[in-house]
Short mmCIF file of C-alpha atoms and ligand atoms in Angstrom, two decimals:
data_model
loop_
_atom_site.label_atom_id
_atom_site.label_comp_id
_atom_site.label_asym_id
_atom_site.label_seq_id
_atom_site.Cartn_x
_atom_site.Cartn_y
_atom_site.Cartn_z
CA MET A 204 8.71 -21.44 -7.51
CA ASP A 205 10.60 -18.47 -5.75
CA THR A 206 9.69 -17.62 -1.85
CA ILE A 207 8.62 -14.04 -1.04
CA LEU A 208 8.99 -12.64 2.28
CA ILE A 209 5.84 -10.01 2.79
CA THR A 210 6.44 -7.70 5.68
CA GLY A 211 3.07 -6.06 6.90
CA GLY A 212 1.20 -8.97 4.77
CA ALA A 213 -1.89 -8.97 6.86
CA GLY A 214 -2.46 -5.47 6.18
CA PHE A 215 -4.82 -4.01 3.91
CA ILE A 216 -2.50 -3.89 0.39
CA GLY A 217 -0.52 -6.48 1.95
CA ILE A 218 -3.23 -9.38 2.00
CA HIS A 219 -4.14 -8.13 -1.14
CA THR A 220 -0.83 -8.63 -2.96
CA SER A 221 -0.58 -11.91 -1.02
CA LEU A 222 -3.62 -13.04 -2.57
CA VAL A 223 -2.55 -12.40 -5.99
CA LEU A 224 0.94 -14.26 -5.55
CA LEU A 225 -0.15 -17.20 -4.21
CA ASN A 226 -2.71 -17.71 -7.53
CA LYS A 227 0.52 -17.28 -9.59
CA GLY A 228 2.23 -20.07 -7.13
CA TYR A 229 4.46 -18.15 -5.44
CA LYS A 230 5.31 -19.65 -1.85
CA LEU A 231 4.70 -16.74 0.79
CA VAL A 232 6.11 -16.00 4.24
CA ILE A 233 4.16 -13.20 5.78
CA ILE A 234 5.34 -11.21 8.92
CA ASP A 235 3.18 -8.74 10.88
CA SER A 236 2.95 -7.29 14.28
CA LEU A 237 -0.83 -7.31 13.97
CA ILE A 238 -0.48 -3.86 14.93
CA ASN A 239 -2.95 -2.35 12.54
CA SER A 240 -4.28 -5.64 10.90
CA SER A 241 -5.68 -8.91 12.68
CA TYR A 242 -4.69 -13.02 12.54
CA ILE A 243 -8.23 -13.28 11.04
CA ALA A 244 -7.34 -11.78 7.58
CA ILE A 245 -4.32 -14.76 7.91
CA ASN A 246 -6.82 -17.10 8.61
CA ARG A 247 -9.35 -16.11 5.88
CA ILE A 248 -6.25 -16.44 3.32
CA LYS A 249 -5.48 -19.94 4.40
CA SER A 250 -8.85 -21.22 4.31
CA THR A 251 -9.58 -19.94 0.87
CA TYR A 252 -6.66 -21.35 -0.07
CA LYS A 253 -7.23 -24.49 1.52
CA LYS A 254 -10.88 -24.99 -0.37
CA THR A 255 -9.45 -24.49 -3.54
CA ASN A 256 -6.73 -27.14 -2.72
CA LYS A 257 -4.43 -25.07 -5.08
CA TYR A 258 -1.40 -24.46 -2.86
CA PRO A 259 -2.25 -25.34 0.58
CA ASN A 260 1.28 -25.63 1.83
CA ASN A 261 2.41 -22.27 0.40
CA ILE A 262 1.63 -19.79 3.10
CA SER A 263 3.33 -19.29 6.38
CA PHE A 264 3.05 -16.68 9.06
CA TYR A 265 5.25 -15.10 12.09
CA LYS A 266 4.17 -12.39 14.39
CA GLY A 267 6.19 -10.06 15.09
CA ASP A 268 7.86 -6.72 14.51
CA ILE A 269 10.57 -5.70 12.02
CA ARG A 270 12.29 -3.61 14.48
CA ASP A 271 13.51 -7.13 16.02
CA ILE A 272 16.74 -8.25 14.73
CA SER A 273 16.62 -11.63 16.33
CA PHE A 274 12.61 -12.21 15.11
CA LEU A 275 14.09 -11.40 11.37
CA ARG A 276 16.96 -13.79 11.55
CA LYS A 277 14.94 -16.54 12.80
CA VAL A 278 12.02 -16.13 9.79
CA PHE A 279 14.85 -16.29 7.41
CA LYS A 280 16.77 -19.53 9.10
CA ASP A 281 13.89 -20.93 9.18
CA SER A 282 12.84 -20.52 5.59
CA ILE A 283 16.27 -22.10 5.01
CA LYS A 284 15.43 -25.04 7.23
CA LEU A 285 12.60 -25.63 5.51
CA GLY A 286 14.18 -25.68 2.01
CA SER A 287 12.18 -22.75 0.88
CA GLU A 288 14.87 -19.94 1.05
CA ILE A 289 13.69 -16.51 0.94
CA ASN A 290 14.52 -14.79 -2.85
CA TYR A 291 12.30 -11.66 -2.81
CA VAL A 292 10.88 -9.21 -0.15
CA ILE A 293 8.19 -7.05 -0.55
CA HIS A 294 8.10 -4.46 2.43
CA PHE A 295 4.75 -2.84 3.08
CA ALA A 296 5.30 -3.03 7.18
CA GLY A 297 4.62 0.29 8.27
CA LEU A 298 2.80 3.13 10.24
CA LYS A 299 0.91 5.05 7.14
CA SER A 300 -1.00 7.99 8.84
CA VAL A 301 -0.10 11.44 7.74
CA SER A 302 -2.05 13.09 10.60
CA ASP A 303 -0.43 10.47 13.38
CA SER A 304 2.79 10.90 12.07
CA PHE A 305 2.64 14.78 13.52
CA LEU A 306 1.66 13.20 16.74
CA GLU A 307 4.26 10.18 17.07
CA GLU A 308 7.06 11.43 15.17
CA ASP A 309 9.82 9.70 16.76
CA LYS A 310 7.55 6.27 16.75
CA TYR A 311 7.41 6.87 12.68
CA TRP A 312 10.93 7.36 12.33
CA ASP A 313 11.82 3.81 14.28
CA VAL A 314 9.39 1.47 12.64
CA ASN A 315 9.41 3.43 9.11
CA VAL A 316 13.11 4.09 8.77
CA ASN A 317 15.01 1.87 11.73
CA GLY A 318 12.33 -0.78 10.70
CA THR A 319 13.72 -0.95 7.37
CA LYS A 320 17.45 -0.42 7.82
CA THR A 321 17.29 -3.64 10.27
CA LEU A 322 15.39 -5.58 7.63
CA ILE A 323 17.88 -4.65 4.84
CA LYS A 324 20.77 -5.75 7.44
CA VAL A 325 19.02 -9.20 7.85
CA MET A 326 18.71 -9.25 3.76
CA GLU A 327 22.18 -8.67 3.30
CA GLU A 328 23.15 -11.60 6.00
CA ASN A 329 21.05 -13.77 3.64
CA ASN A 330 21.95 -12.99 0.69
CA CYS A 331 18.88 -11.48 -0.44
CA PHE A 332 19.04 -8.92 -2.63
CA ASN A 333 15.50 -8.01 -4.26
CA LEU A 334 13.40 -5.81 -3.04
CA ILE A 335 10.15 -4.21 -3.18
CA PHE A 336 9.53 -1.21 -1.04
CA SER A 337 6.26 0.55 -0.35
CA SER A 338 6.26 4.23 -1.06
CA SER A 339 4.06 6.98 -1.85
CA ALA A 340 3.00 9.72 -3.82
CA THR A 341 3.24 11.84 -0.97
CA LEU A 342 6.43 12.30 -1.69
CA TYR A 343 5.73 14.85 -4.92
CA SER A 344 6.57 18.60 -4.04
CA GLU A 345 3.07 20.85 -4.47
CA TYR A 346 4.74 22.64 -6.82
CA GLU A 347 4.76 19.97 -9.58
CA THR A 348 1.78 19.40 -11.83
CA SER A 349 0.02 16.26 -12.26
CA PRO A 350 0.33 14.02 -14.36
CA LEU A 351 3.11 13.62 -11.91
CA ARG A 352 6.29 11.89 -13.60
CA GLU A 353 8.66 10.03 -11.49
CA ASN A 354 11.29 12.55 -11.89
CA ALA A 355 9.15 15.18 -10.62
CA LYS A 356 10.78 17.21 -7.75
CA VAL A 357 9.81 16.20 -4.28
CA ASN A 358 9.28 17.96 -1.20
CA VAL A 359 7.38 16.61 1.68
CA ASN A 360 5.73 18.70 4.26
CA ASN A 361 4.73 15.67 6.85
CA PRO A 362 6.70 13.52 9.17
CA TYR A 363 5.27 10.37 7.54
CA GLY A 364 6.25 11.65 4.40
CA LYS A 365 9.80 12.46 5.39
CA THR A 366 10.18 9.05 6.60
CA LYS A 367 9.54 7.19 3.07
CA LEU A 368 11.78 9.81 1.42
CA GLU A 369 14.80 8.90 4.21
CA VAL A 370 14.29 5.16 3.07
CA GLU A 371 14.37 6.12 -0.67
CA LYS A 372 17.78 7.71 0.12
CA PHE A 373 18.63 5.45 2.05
CA LEU A 374 17.97 2.36 -0.81
CA GLU A 375 19.29 4.39 -3.42
CA ASN A 376 22.64 4.54 -1.35
CA LYS A 377 22.37 1.04 -1.14
CA ILE A 378 22.80 0.62 -4.77
CA LYS A 379 25.55 3.06 -5.11
CA SER A 380 27.63 2.17 -2.06
CA SER A 381 26.84 -1.44 -1.07
CA HIS A 382 26.73 -5.19 -2.51
CA PRO A 383 26.55 -5.24 -6.34
CA ASN A 384 23.45 -7.56 -6.51
CA TRP A 385 20.86 -5.22 -5.14
CA LYS A 386 17.98 -4.68 -7.26
CA ILE A 387 15.34 -2.42 -5.82
CA ILE A 388 11.97 -0.93 -6.94
CA SER A 389 10.37 1.58 -4.83
CA LEU A 390 6.73 1.91 -5.96
CA ARG A 391 4.92 4.94 -5.22
CA TYR A 392 1.29 4.16 -4.72
CA PHE A 393 -1.13 7.00 -5.34
CA ASN A 394 -4.75 6.78 -3.08
CA PRO A 395 -5.38 2.60 -3.23
CA ILE A 396 -9.32 2.18 -2.48
CA GLY A 397 -11.72 -0.61 -3.14
CA ALA A 398 -11.24 -4.45 -1.91
CA HIS A 399 -11.35 -7.86 -2.89
CA SER A 400 -14.41 -9.12 -4.78
CA SER A 401 -15.07 -11.98 -2.37
CA GLY A 402 -15.76 -9.48 0.60
CA LEU A 403 -13.72 -11.20 2.41
CA PHE A 404 -10.71 -8.80 2.52
CA GLY A 405 -10.31 -5.22 2.81
CA GLU A 406 -9.29 -2.41 4.84
CA ASN A 407 -8.98 -3.07 8.45
CA PRO A 408 -9.93 0.65 10.12
CA ASN A 409 -8.13 -0.14 13.76
CA ASN A 410 -6.72 3.46 13.97
CA LYS A 411 -8.64 6.61 13.73
CA ILE A 412 -9.60 6.93 9.89
CA ASN A 413 -8.49 10.00 7.92
CA ASN A 414 -9.21 8.82 4.55
CA LEU A 415 -12.01 9.59 2.13
CA PHE A 416 -13.32 6.33 0.96
CA PRO A 417 -13.50 4.87 4.42
CA LEU A 418 -15.05 7.91 5.69
CA ILE A 419 -17.90 7.80 3.24
CA CYS A 420 -18.62 4.31 3.78
CA ARG A 421 -18.88 5.18 7.62
CA SER A 422 -20.90 8.18 7.12
CA ILE A 423 -23.82 6.03 5.70
CA THR A 424 -23.72 3.72 8.66
CA ASN A 425 -23.01 5.92 11.38
CA ALA A 426 -25.53 8.81 11.23
CA ASN A 427 -22.93 10.53 13.80
CA GLU A 428 -20.39 10.69 11.54
CA GLU A 429 -21.23 13.29 8.71
CA LEU A 430 -19.03 13.39 5.60
CA LEU A 431 -17.19 16.85 5.25
CA ILE A 432 -15.83 18.03 2.09
CA PHE A 433 -12.31 19.59 2.69
CA GLY A 434 -12.90 22.39 0.26
CA ASN A 435 -15.09 23.45 -2.39
CA ASP A 436 -12.54 26.33 -3.60
CA TRP A 437 -9.95 24.43 -4.44
CA PRO A 438 -8.97 25.54 -8.75
CA THR A 439 -10.25 22.22 -9.79
CA HIS A 440 -13.23 21.82 -12.30
CA ASP A 441 -16.02 21.66 -9.46
CA GLY A 442 -13.80 22.97 -6.55
CA THR A 443 -13.29 19.89 -4.81
CA GLY A 444 -9.58 18.28 -4.32
CA VAL A 445 -8.92 15.71 -7.26
CA ARG A 446 -6.94 12.37 -6.32
CA ASP A 447 -5.78 9.27 -8.10
CA TYR A 448 -7.95 6.70 -6.78
CA ILE A 449 -6.32 2.99 -7.86
CA HIS A 450 -8.28 -0.37 -7.20
CA VAL A 451 -6.28 -2.32 -4.51
CA MET A 452 -6.07 -5.52 -6.64
CA ASP A 453 -4.74 -3.58 -9.60
CA LEU A 454 -2.35 -2.20 -7.08
CA ALA A 455 -1.43 -5.77 -5.64
CA GLU A 456 -1.09 -7.07 -9.37
CA GLY A 457 1.56 -4.09 -9.92
CA HIS A 458 3.69 -5.72 -7.45
CA VAL A 459 3.33 -9.25 -9.18
CA SER A 460 5.00 -7.14 -12.39
CA ALA A 461 7.38 -5.48 -9.88
CA VAL A 462 8.42 -9.52 -8.92
CA GLU A 463 8.54 -10.40 -12.50
CA PHE A 464 10.26 -7.71 -13.29
CA LEU A 465 13.13 -8.51 -11.12
CA ASN A 466 13.36 -12.16 -12.00
CA LYS A 467 14.54 -10.76 -15.19
CA LYS A 468 18.19 -11.60 -15.46
CA ILE A 469 19.13 -9.24 -17.75
CA ILE A 470 18.48 -6.60 -14.74
CA LYS A 471 21.64 -5.41 -13.25
CA SER A 472 21.78 -3.71 -9.90
CA SER A 473 19.60 -0.89 -9.82
CA PHE A 474 17.35 1.47 -7.82
CA LEU A 475 13.86 2.11 -9.72
CA VAL A 476 10.95 4.73 -8.47
CA ILE A 477 7.91 3.33 -10.33
CA ASN A 478 4.23 5.10 -9.60
CA LEU A 479 1.57 2.98 -9.18
CA GLY A 480 -1.87 4.73 -10.16
CA THR A 481 -4.61 4.67 -12.82
CA GLY A 482 -3.33 8.07 -14.65
CA LYS A 483 -6.86 9.32 -13.78
CA GLY A 484 -7.92 11.99 -11.55
CA THR A 485 -10.88 11.99 -9.48
CA SER A 486 -12.87 14.72 -7.69
CA VAL A 487 -14.48 14.32 -4.29
CA LEU A 488 -17.95 15.32 -5.56
CA GLU A 489 -17.23 12.82 -8.45
CA LEU A 490 -16.35 9.92 -6.35
CA ILE A 491 -19.20 10.18 -3.86
CA ASN A 492 -21.52 10.55 -7.33
CA ILE A 493 -20.38 7.51 -8.68
CA PHE A 494 -20.62 5.81 -5.34
CA GLN A 495 -24.05 7.02 -4.93
CA LYS A 496 -24.94 5.76 -8.24
CA VAL A 497 -23.37 2.37 -8.09
CA ASN A 498 -24.21 1.53 -4.64
CA LYS A 499 -27.61 2.76 -5.20
CA ILE A 500 -27.10 4.65 -1.59
CA ASN A 501 -27.59 8.53 -0.43
CA ILE A 502 -24.79 10.25 1.14
CA ASN A 503 -25.24 13.01 3.24
CA TYR A 504 -22.18 15.63 3.19
CA LYS A 505 -21.64 19.33 4.01
CA PHE A 506 -18.75 21.44 2.76
CA ALA A 507 -15.96 22.44 5.22
CA GLU A 508 -12.75 24.20 5.40
CA ARG A 509 -10.09 22.60 3.35
CA ARG A 510 -7.54 20.05 5.33
CA LYS A 511 -4.23 21.62 6.55
CA GLY A 512 -1.65 20.24 3.60
CA ASP A 513 -3.79 19.09 1.08
CA LYS A 514 -3.00 19.67 -2.13
CA ALA A 515 -5.69 20.14 -5.15
CA ILE A 516 -4.73 17.97 -7.88
CA ILE A 517 -2.73 14.44 -7.76
CA PHE A 518 -2.53 12.07 -10.22
CA ALA A 519 -0.05 9.71 -11.52
CA ASP A 520 2.12 9.30 -15.23
CA ILE A 521 1.96 5.64 -15.16
CA ARG A 522 3.98 5.26 -18.50
CA LYS A 523 6.83 4.06 -16.69
CA ALA A 524 4.69 1.31 -15.04
CA LEU A 525 3.67 0.08 -18.32
CA GLU A 526 6.86 0.77 -20.19
CA LEU A 527 8.73 -1.21 -17.64
CA LEU A 528 6.59 -3.90 -15.50
CA ASN A 529 4.42 -4.03 -18.46
CA TRP A 530 1.38 -3.65 -16.02
CA GLN A 531 -1.73 -1.36 -15.89
CA PRO A 532 -4.56 -0.96 -14.16
CA LYS A 533 -7.67 -2.78 -14.99
CA ARG A 534 -10.73 -1.83 -12.88
CA SER A 535 -12.93 1.41 -13.20
CA ILE A 536 -13.72 3.73 -10.43
CA GLU A 537 -17.11 2.01 -10.00
CA GLU A 538 -15.86 -1.38 -9.52
CA MET A 539 -13.56 -0.02 -6.64
CA CYS A 540 -16.83 1.70 -5.29
CA HIS A 541 -18.73 -1.29 -5.49
CA ASP A 542 -15.91 -3.75 -4.00
CA GLY A 543 -15.12 -1.46 -1.48
CA TRP A 544 -18.35 -0.87 0.05
CA GLU A 545 -19.62 -4.42 -0.22
CA TRP A 546 -16.01 -5.34 2.17
CA PHE A 547 -17.35 -2.31 4.25
CA LEU A 548 -20.96 -3.84 4.32
CA ASN A 549 -19.92 -7.11 5.23
CA ASN A 550 -17.50 -6.20 7.84
CA PRO A 551 -18.07 -2.94 9.08
CA PHE A 552 -15.71 -3.18 11.87
CA GLY A 553 -13.03 -4.52 9.91
CA TYR A 554 -11.80 -8.54 10.59
CA GLU A 555 -12.52 -8.26 14.61
CA LYS A 556 -16.38 -7.79 14.93
P1 NAD B 651 -1.83 -1.17 6.67
O1 NAD B 651 -1.72 -0.43 7.93
O2 NAD B 651 -3.07 -1.65 6.64
O3 NAD B 651 -0.61 -2.51 6.28
C1 NAD B 651 0.77 -2.13 7.01
C2 NAD B 651 0.65 -3.61 8.16
O4 NAD B 651 2.04 -3.44 8.38
C3 NAD B 651 -0.20 -3.79 8.94
O5 NAD B 651 -0.62 -4.80 9.06
C4 NAD B 651 0.59 -3.74 10.28
O6 NAD B 651 -0.03 -4.17 11.56
C5 NAD B 651 2.06 -3.82 10.03
N1 NAD B 651 2.96 -3.54 10.84
C6 NAD B 651 3.14 -1.62 11.27
N2 NAD B 651 4.18 -1.57 11.75
C7 NAD B 651 4.85 -2.79 11.92
C8 NAD B 651 6.22 -3.50 12.26
N3 NAD B 651 6.82 -2.23 13.32
N4 NAD B 651 6.50 -5.08 12.22
C9 NAD B 651 5.73 -5.63 11.60
N5 NAD B 651 4.62 -4.99 11.10
C10 NAD B 651 4.14 -3.83 11.11
O7 NAD B 651 -1.64 -0.22 5.50
P2 NAD B 651 -1.37 -0.33 4.09
O8 NAD B 651 -2.32 0.72 3.31
O9 NAD B 651 -1.66 -1.89 3.44
O10 NAD B 651 -0.34 0.54 3.57
C11 NAD B 651 1.01 -0.79 2.96
C12 NAD B 651 1.99 0.24 2.72
O11 NAD B 651 2.06 1.03 1.49
C13 NAD B 651 2.48 1.20 4.30
O12 NAD B 651 4.14 1.41 4.24
C14 NAD B 651 2.31 2.32 3.76
O13 NAD B 651 2.81 3.62 4.64
C15 NAD B 651 2.39 2.41 2.00
N6 NAD B 651 1.51 3.11 1.40
C16 NAD B 651 0.04 3.16 1.57
C17 NAD B 651 -0.85 4.27 0.89
C18 NAD B 651 -2.45 4.16 1.38
O14 NAD B 651 -2.92 4.75 1.06
N7 NAD B 651 -3.11 2.78 2.06
C19 NAD B 651 -0.27 5.02 0.21
C20 NAD B 651 0.87 4.89 0.49
C21 NAD B 651 1.71 3.97 0.66
N1 UFG B 652 -11.16 14.15 2.23
C1 UFG B 652 -12.15 15.01 2.18
N2 UFG B 652 -13.27 14.55 3.52
C2 UFG B 652 -12.65 13.87 4.27
C3 UFG B 652 -11.33 13.05 3.80
C4 UFG B 652 -10.69 13.43 2.69
O1 UFG B 652 -13.30 15.64 1.52
O2 UFG B 652 -13.12 13.37 5.13
C5 UFG B 652 -10.53 14.54 1.10
C6 UFG B 652 -9.31 15.25 0.94
O3 UFG B 652 -9.20 16.80 0.77
C7 UFG B 652 -8.95 14.96 -0.47
C8 UFG B 652 -9.17 13.87 -0.91
O4 UFG B 652 -10.64 13.62 -0.30
O5 UFG B 652 -8.91 16.01 -1.88
C9 UFG B 652 -8.50 12.12 -0.87
O6 UFG B 652 -8.02 12.54 1.03
P1 UFG B 652 -7.43 11.33 1.48
O7 UFG B 652 -7.23 11.51 2.79
O8 UFG B 652 -8.47 10.13 1.25
O9 UFG B 652 -6.18 10.87 0.41
P2 UFG B 652 -4.63 11.65 0.75
O10 UFG B 652 -4.78 12.16 -1.04
O11 UFG B 652 -4.99 13.10 1.22
O12 UFG B 652 -3.99 10.93 0.94
C10 UFG B 652 -3.44 9.32 0.66
C11 UFG B 652 -2.59 8.71 2.03
C12 UFG B 652 -1.77 9.27 1.99
C13 UFG B 652 -0.77 8.86 0.74
C14 UFG B 652 -1.33 9.87 -0.36
C15 UFG B 652 -0.99 9.59 -1.73
O13 UFG B 652 -3.57 9.31 3.17
O14 UFG B 652 -0.84 8.15 3.03
O15 UFG B 652 -2.80 9.74 -0.30
O16 UFG B 652 -1.16 10.21 -2.51
F1 UFG B 652 0.37 9.49 1.06
#
């Protein structure tokens, strides 16, 4: 079975993807600096697989930074020594907060852009040319109308998004100018929420949270954190912002489909951009109402000013993912609300406490 290097594999999307890949029998080498995650996530994944005794030795973990070239070289070298040469890389590692990226632009550039370039260099040194990259729907121009197709215009207004765009351009150029074996898929995620149904894995809120779903959860358990809805005057059916929320397990399965797609011998050197969303928009008020109904809980909120940089409606056209990857999401928004709340209830402070 192939060996896959997962960068940022202890993080929210990385850990769920690792779970799905392990279930499929892939061998995993996970690397993570743990800057926004915890070793407990790795321990949990290891013990989950020990219990089932399915593939107990298929997972190894290295703590380290993707910007550290000697660290990356060692990871690749060790894998060869162990007879499990790395064939694929799924590159999740990076910094992801739009608001923090305005405050720490250089750091975002260094981790997201320079970190990726270092990774690519070491992949080339090791003749590993299969890459799946975590990109974002934030790239799409605000003047494009949803459903957004992959060929819609891009235009980013925040440093985080600019780093993702820079990496996409760099990767596309690799195909044009470099080794003919490169096969790269850039997956543009929409709004991942929810968690693994065991309640053992989910999003680790180490940094200041800005996203709606974890803020809904926190507003329930912490009376001091009232939920603010940013704008009730958007040009949408109920005046609140519309997004394409996708269950993190569906997103994880999208990565498995991407690996399987790259594995097909017929696929020649290519750089592909593919959306991963559900193709459906849900407003802030709709999400809150579904959450209340599914979890039988009351959410207090009040309306506030629009948040700077927000857009009214963003949802994906997901036909390309269906057509090329034979992937489509299976889980409902009700399951997202149920599973995400279950995780939060079990782990109100993330993995650590
Ligand atoms: P996350 O923060 O939970 O996971 C990222 C992981 O990368 C963390 O475990 C962190 O410790 C690790 N990391 C950060 N810098 C590192 C470095 N220099 N070296 C090694 N490891 C490092 O985030 P996530 O939600 O799982 O997102 C994964 C990827 O998907 C990111 O690249 C993010 O930009 C992208 N993305 C996320 C969303 C979202 O809403 N969650 C949307 C679009 C795109
Ligand atoms: N919202 C509120 N109150 C809050 C937080 C958010 O009303 O406290 C609203 C926003 O205005 C928006 C919706 O909830 O209408 C979703 O906001 P999020 O912050 O959860 O998500 P965004 O769509 O703004 O951005 C997210 C990630 C980005 C990623 C993008 C991809 O944070 O990193 O999805 O579409 F790029």
